Coordinates of C-alpha atoms in Angstrom, one line a residue:
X719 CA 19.2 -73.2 -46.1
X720 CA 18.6 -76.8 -44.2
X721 CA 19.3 -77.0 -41.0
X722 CA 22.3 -78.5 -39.8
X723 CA 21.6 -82.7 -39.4
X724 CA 22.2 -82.5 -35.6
X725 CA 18.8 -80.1 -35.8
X726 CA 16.7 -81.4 -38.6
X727 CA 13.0 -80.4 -38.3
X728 CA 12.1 -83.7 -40.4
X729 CA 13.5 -86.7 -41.1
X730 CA 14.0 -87.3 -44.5
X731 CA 14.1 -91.3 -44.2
X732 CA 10.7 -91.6 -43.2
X733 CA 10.1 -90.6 -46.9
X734 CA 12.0 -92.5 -48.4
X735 CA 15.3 -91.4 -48.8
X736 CA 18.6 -93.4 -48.2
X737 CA 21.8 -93.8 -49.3
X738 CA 21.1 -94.2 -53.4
X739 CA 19.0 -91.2 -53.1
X740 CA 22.0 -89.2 -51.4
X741 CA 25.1 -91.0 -53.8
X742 CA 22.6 -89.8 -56.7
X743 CA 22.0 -85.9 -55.0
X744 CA 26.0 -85.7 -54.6
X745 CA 26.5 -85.9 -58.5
X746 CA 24.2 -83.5 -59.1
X747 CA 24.2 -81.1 -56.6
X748 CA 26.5 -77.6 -56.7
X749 CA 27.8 -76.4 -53.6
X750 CA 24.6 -75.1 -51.8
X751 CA 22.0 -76.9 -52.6
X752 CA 19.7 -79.3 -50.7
X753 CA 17.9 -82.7 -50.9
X754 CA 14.0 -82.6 -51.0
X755 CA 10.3 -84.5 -52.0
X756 CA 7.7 -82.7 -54.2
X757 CA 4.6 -82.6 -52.0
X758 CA 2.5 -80.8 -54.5
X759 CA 2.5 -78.4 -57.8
X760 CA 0.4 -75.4 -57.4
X761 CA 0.4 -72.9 -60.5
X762 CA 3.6 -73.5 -61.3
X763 CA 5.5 -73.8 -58.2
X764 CA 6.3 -76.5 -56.3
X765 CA 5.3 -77.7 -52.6
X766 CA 8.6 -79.2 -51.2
X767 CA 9.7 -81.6 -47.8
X768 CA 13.3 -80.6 -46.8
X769 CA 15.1 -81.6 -43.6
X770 CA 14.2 -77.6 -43.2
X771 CA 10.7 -78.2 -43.0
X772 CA 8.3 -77.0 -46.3
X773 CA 8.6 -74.5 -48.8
X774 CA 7.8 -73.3 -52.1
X775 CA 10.1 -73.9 -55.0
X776 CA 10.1 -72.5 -58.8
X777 CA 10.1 -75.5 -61.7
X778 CA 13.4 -75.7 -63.7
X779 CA 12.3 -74.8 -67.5
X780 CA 12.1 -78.1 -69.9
X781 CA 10.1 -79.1 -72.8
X782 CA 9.5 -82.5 -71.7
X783 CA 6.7 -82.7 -69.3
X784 CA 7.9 -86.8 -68.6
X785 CA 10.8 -84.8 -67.2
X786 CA 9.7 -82.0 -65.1
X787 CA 9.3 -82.6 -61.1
X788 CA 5.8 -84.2 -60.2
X789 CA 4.8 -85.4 -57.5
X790 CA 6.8 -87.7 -55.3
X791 CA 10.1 -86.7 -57.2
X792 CA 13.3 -86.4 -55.3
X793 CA 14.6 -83.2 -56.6
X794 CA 17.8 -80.8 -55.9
X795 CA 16.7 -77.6 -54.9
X796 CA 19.1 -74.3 -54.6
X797 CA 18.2 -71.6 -52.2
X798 CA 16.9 -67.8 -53.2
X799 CA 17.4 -65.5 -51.0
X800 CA 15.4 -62.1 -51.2
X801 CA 13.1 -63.6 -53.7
X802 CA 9.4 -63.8 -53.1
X803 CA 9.6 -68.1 -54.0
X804 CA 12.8 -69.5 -51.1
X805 CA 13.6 -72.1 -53.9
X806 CA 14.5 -73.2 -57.4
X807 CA 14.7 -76.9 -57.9
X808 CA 17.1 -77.4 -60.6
X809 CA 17.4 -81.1 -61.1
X810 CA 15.3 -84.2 -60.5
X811 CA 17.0 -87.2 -58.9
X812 CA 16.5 -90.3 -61.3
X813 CA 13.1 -92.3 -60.9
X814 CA 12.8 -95.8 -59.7
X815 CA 9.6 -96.3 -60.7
X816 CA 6.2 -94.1 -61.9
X817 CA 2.7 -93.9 -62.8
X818 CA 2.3 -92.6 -66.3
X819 CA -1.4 -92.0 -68.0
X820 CA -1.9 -91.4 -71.5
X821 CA -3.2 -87.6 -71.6
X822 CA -6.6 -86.7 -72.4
X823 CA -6.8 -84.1 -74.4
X824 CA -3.5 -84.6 -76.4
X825 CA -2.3 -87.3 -78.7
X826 CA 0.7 -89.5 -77.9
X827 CA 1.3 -87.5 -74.4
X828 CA 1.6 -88.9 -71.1
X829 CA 0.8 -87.5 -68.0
X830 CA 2.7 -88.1 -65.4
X831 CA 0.8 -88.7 -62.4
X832 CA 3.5 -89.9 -59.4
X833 CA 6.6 -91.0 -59.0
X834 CA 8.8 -92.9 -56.8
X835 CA 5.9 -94.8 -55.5
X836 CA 6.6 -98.7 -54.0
X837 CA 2.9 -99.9 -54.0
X838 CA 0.0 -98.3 -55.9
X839 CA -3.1 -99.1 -54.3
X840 CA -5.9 -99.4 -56.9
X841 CA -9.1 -98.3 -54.9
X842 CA -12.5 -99.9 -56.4
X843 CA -15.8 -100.1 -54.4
X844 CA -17.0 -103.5 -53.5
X845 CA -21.0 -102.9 -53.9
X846 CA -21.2 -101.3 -57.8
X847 CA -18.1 -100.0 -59.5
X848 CA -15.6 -103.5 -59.1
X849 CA -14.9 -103.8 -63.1
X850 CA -12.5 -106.7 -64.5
X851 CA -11.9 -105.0 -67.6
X852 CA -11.1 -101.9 -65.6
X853 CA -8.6 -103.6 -63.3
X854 CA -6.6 -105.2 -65.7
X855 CA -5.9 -102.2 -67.7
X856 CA -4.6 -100.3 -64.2
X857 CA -2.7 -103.6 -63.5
X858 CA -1.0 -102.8 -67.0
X859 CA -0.4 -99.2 -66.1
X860 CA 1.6 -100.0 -62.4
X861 CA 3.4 -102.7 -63.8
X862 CA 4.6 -101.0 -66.7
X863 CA 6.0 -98.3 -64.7
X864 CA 7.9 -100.9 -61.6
X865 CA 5.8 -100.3 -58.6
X866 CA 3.5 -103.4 -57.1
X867 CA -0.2 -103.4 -57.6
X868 CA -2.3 -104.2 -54.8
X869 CA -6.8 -103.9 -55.1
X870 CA -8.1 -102.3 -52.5
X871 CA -12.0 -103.2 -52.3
X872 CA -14.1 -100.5 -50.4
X873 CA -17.3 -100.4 -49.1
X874 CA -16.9 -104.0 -48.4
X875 CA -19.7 -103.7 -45.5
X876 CA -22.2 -103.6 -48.5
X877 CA -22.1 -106.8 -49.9
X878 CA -22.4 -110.1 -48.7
X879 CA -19.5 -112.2 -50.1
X880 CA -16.8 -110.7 -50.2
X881 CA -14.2 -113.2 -50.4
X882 CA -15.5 -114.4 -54.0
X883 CA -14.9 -110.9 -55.2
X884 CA -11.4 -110.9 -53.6
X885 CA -10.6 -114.5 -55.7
X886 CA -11.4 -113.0 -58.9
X887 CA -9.0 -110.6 -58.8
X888 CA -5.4 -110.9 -60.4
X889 CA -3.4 -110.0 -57.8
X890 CA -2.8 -108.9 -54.4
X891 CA -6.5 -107.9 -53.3
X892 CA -7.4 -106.9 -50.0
X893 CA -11.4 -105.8 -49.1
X894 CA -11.9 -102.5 -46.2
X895 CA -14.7 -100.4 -44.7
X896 CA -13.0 -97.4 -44.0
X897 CA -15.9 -95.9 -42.9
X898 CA -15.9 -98.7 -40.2
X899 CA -12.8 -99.0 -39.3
X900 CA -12.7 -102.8 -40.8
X901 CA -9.7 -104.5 -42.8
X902 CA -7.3 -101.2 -42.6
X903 CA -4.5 -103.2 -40.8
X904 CA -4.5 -105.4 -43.8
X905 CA -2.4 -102.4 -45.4
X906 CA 0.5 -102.2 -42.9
X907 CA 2.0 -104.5 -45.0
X908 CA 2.6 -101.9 -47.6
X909 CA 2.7 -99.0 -45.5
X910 CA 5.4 -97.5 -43.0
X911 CA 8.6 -95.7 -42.7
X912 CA 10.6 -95.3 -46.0
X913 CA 7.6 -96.4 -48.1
X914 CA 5.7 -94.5 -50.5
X915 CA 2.0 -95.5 -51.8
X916 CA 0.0 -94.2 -54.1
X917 CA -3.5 -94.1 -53.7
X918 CA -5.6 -94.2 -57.5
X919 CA -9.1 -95.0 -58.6
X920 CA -12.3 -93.7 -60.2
X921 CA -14.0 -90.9 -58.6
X922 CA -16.6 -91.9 -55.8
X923 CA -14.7 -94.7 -54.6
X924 CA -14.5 -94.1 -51.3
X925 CA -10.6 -93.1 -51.6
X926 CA -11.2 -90.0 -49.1
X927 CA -12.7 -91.6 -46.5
X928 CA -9.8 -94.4 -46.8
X929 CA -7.0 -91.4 -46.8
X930 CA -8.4 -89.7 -43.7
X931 CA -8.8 -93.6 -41.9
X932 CA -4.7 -94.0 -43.1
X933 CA -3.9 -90.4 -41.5
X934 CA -6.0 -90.8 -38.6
X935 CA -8.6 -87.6 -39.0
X936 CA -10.3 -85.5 -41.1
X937 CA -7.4 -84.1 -43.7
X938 CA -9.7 -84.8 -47.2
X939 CA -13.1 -84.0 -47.6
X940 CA -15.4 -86.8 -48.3
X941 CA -18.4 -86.1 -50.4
X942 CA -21.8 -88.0 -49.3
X943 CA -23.1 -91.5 -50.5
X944 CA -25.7 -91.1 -53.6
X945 CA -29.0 -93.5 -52.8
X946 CA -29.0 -94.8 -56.5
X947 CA -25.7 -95.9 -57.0
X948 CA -24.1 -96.7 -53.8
X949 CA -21.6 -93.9 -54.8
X950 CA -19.8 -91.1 -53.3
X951 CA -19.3 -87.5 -54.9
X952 CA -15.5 -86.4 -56.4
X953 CA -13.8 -84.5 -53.4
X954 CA -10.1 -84.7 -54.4
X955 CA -9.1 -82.3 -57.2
X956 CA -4.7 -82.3 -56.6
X957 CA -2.6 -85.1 -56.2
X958 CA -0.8 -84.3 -53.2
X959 CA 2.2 -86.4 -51.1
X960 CA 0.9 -86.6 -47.1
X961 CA 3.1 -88.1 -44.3
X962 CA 1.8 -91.0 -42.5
X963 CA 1.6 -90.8 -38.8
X964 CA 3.9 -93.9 -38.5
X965 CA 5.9 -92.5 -41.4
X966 CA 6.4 -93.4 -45.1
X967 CA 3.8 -91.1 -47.3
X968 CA 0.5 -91.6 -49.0
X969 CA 0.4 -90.2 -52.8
X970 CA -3.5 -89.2 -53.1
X971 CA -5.0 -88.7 -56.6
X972 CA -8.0 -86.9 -58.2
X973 CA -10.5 -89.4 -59.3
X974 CA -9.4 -90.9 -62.7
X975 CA -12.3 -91.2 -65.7
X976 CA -10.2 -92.6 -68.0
X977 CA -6.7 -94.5 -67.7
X978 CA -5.5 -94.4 -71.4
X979 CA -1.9 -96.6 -71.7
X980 CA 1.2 -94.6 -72.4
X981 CA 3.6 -97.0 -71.1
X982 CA 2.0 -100.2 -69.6
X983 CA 3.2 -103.9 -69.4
X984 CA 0.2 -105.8 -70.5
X985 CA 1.7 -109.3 -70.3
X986 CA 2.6 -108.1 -66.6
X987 CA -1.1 -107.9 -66.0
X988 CA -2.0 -111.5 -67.8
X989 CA 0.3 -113.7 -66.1
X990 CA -2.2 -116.6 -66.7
X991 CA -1.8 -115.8 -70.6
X992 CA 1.3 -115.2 -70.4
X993 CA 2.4 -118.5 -69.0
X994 CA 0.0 -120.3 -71.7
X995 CA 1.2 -118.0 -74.8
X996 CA 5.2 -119.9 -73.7
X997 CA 3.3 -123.0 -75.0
X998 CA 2.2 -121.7 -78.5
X999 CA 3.7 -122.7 -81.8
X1000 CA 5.1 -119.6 -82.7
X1001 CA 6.9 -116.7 -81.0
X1002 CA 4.9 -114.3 -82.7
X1003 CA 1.4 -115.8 -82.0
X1004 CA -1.2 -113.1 -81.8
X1005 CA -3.5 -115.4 -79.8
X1006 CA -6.5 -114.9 -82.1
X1007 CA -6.7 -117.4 -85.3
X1008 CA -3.2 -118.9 -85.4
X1009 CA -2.8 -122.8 -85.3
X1010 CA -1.3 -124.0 -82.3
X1011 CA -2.3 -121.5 -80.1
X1012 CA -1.6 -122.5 -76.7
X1013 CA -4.1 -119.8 -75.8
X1014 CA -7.0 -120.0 -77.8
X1015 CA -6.8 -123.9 -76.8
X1016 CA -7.5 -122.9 -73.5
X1017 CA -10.4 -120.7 -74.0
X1018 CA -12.1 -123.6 -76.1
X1019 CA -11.5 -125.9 -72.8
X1020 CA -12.8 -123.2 -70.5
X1021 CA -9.1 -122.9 -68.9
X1022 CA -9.5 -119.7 -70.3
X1023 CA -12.2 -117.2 -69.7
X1024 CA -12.7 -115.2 -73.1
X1025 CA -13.6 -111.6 -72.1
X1026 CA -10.4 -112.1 -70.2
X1027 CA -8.9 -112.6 -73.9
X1028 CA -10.6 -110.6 -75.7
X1029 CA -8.8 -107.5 -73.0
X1030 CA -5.8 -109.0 -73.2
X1031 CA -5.9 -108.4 -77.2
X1032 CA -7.8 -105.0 -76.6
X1033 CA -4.9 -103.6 -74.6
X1034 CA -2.0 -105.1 -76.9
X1035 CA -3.3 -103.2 -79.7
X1036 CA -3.8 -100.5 -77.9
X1037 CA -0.6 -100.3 -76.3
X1038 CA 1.1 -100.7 -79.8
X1039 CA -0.8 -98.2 -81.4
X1040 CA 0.2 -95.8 -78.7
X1041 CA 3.9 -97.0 -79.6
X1042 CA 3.5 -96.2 -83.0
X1043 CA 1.9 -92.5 -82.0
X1044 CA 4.6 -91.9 -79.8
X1045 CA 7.3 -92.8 -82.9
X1046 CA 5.5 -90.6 -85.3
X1047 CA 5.2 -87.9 -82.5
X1048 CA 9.0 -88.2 -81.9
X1049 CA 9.9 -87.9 -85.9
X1050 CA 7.3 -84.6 -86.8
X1051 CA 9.0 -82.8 -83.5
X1052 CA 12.8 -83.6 -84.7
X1053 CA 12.0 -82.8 -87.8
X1054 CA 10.7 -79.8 -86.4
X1055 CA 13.8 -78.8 -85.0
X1056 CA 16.1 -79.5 -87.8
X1057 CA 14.2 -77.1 -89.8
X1058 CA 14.3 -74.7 -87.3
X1059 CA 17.8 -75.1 -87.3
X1060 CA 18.1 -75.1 -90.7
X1061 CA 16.1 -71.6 -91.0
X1062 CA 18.2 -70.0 -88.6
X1063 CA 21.4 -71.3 -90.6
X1064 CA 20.3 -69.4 -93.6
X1065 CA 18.9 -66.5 -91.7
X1066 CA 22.6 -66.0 -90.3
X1067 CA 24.0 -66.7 -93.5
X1068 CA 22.1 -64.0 -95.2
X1069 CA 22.5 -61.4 -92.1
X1070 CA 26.3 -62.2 -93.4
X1071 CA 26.0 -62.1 -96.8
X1072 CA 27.6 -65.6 -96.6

């Protein structure tokens, strides 16, 4: 059970948690039961904060994996007493805001990889990996789910002008050396007590070395620099919720290959087009051979660069055929269930000679 508020172990408000959280755990909680973050999932079971301290929790049973507890979830846990797992988390406190990925392996799936997060910091090295196309499409991705985007260039010691790459880059940019100890008070604007961050980028980054600079030691492993690319090796394999020594929490992620859009707000991520596409003749412009494009006017002027077009077209098409998937998912798995329902209507019927 939690301890008693004059003896918590751990202060729930350096997390996150306040008075919406606690209106929202009152309506769902049964007498009982206790407020609590999901640090981690570990074969299915749960790493949980309490006011109590940590402990391990089962997973409530659902069918919709967008639904089950992940990491950074607020959740309402009961306690088990004389079973081998202290905990069953039986509800998840609603979501102000997540980071959902289109699943790999699976059509018309997402993945959900946090929640609950304020800023997601989109880690790209500075010296080899920095990718407009690639930024854009994770700008898509935060926005899309609520949280604030903010680039986080590494390894800016190894390249010369840095502030160029910082002014190509749509939004809130800031360039570090973790390794050195350079630009990391740049992020206390995002970080500290009641804020959550998520920390998300391709493998080899540098996103270790920045986690352990953020917690102040050694807590990830950091794989060594590679001489022909500039790049480190993939350490983190579990996303994982870590307290920050001056509170709020860090939401580390595995190293990400591919960022597929399940839900995304691409006109979010191309606020330059978006302001132009306001100007165009028609409300329905797709920007591509329409007359009167406000758009395409600009990229003939050289207003408007045209690979940054050409990826705002690529992602709206594939957003919307994701859309569509997602429809045609929903349909086969209701009718599914209505003729499971159906064959079990008869089955009983007949077991009645009805």
């Amino acid at each position: 059970m939690p301890a008693p508020e004059s003896v918590l172990i751990f202060d729930l408000s350096q997390l996150g948690w306040d008075s919406e959280y606690a209106s929202a755990f009152s309506d769902l909680a049964p007498a009982g039961a206790f407020p609590a973050r999901v640090l981690a999932e570990h074969r299915g079971q749960l790493e949980l904060q309490s006011a109590d301290g940590v402990l391990r929790s089962t997973l409530p049973l659902t069918h919709d994996e967008l639904a089950a507890p992940a990491v950074g979830d607020w959740v309402v846990a009961i306690p088990t007493p004389g079973h081998e797992v202290p905990a069953h988390t039986i509800a998840v406190l609603p979501r102000r805001t997540r980071f959902v990925r289109k699943t790999i392996f699976h059509h018309s799936t997402g993945q959900l990889v946090a929640a609950n997060v304020d800023t997601v910091l989109i880690a790209t090295s500075a010296n080899a990996e920095l990718n407009a196309r690639r930024t854009e499409r994770y700008l898509a991705v935060v926005r899309g789910g609520g949280a604030e985007p903010v680039v986080v260039l590494t390894k800016s010691d190894l390249v010369e002008d840095v502030d160029a790459l910082l002014a190509g880059i749509p939004c809130e940019a800031v360039a570090v050396s973790a390794l050195h100890g350079r630009g990391l008070e740049q992020l206390s604007r995002w970080v500290g007590p009641g804020r959550t961050v998520a920390l998300v980028g391709s493998s080899g980054v540098g996103k270790s070395t920045l986690v352990n600079a953020l917690l102040g030691g050694q807590v990830q492993d950091t794989g060594e620099i590679r001489e022909h690319d500039a790049h480190g090796r993939h350490t983190t394999t579990t996303r994982r919720l870590l307290a920050l020594p001056g509170g709020g929490a860090l939401i580390d992620t595995p190293g990400m290959r591919e960022l597929g859009l399940y839900e995304a707000d691409v006109g979010a991520a191309f606020e330059d087009i978006a302001a132009l596409a306001e100007r165009c003749r028609y409300a329905d412009c797709h920007h591509e051979t329409e007359p009167g494009c406000a758009v395409v006017e600009a990229m003939d002027s050289g207003e408007l660069a045209e690979e940054r077009l050409r990826s705002f077209n690529k992602l709206e098409r594939e957003l919307a055929r994701e859309k569509r998937r997602q429809v045609k998912g929903a349909e086969r798995r209701s009718s599914r269930k209505r003729s499971k329902m159906i064959r079990s209507h008869q089955k009983w019927r007949k077991d009645h000679g009805v």
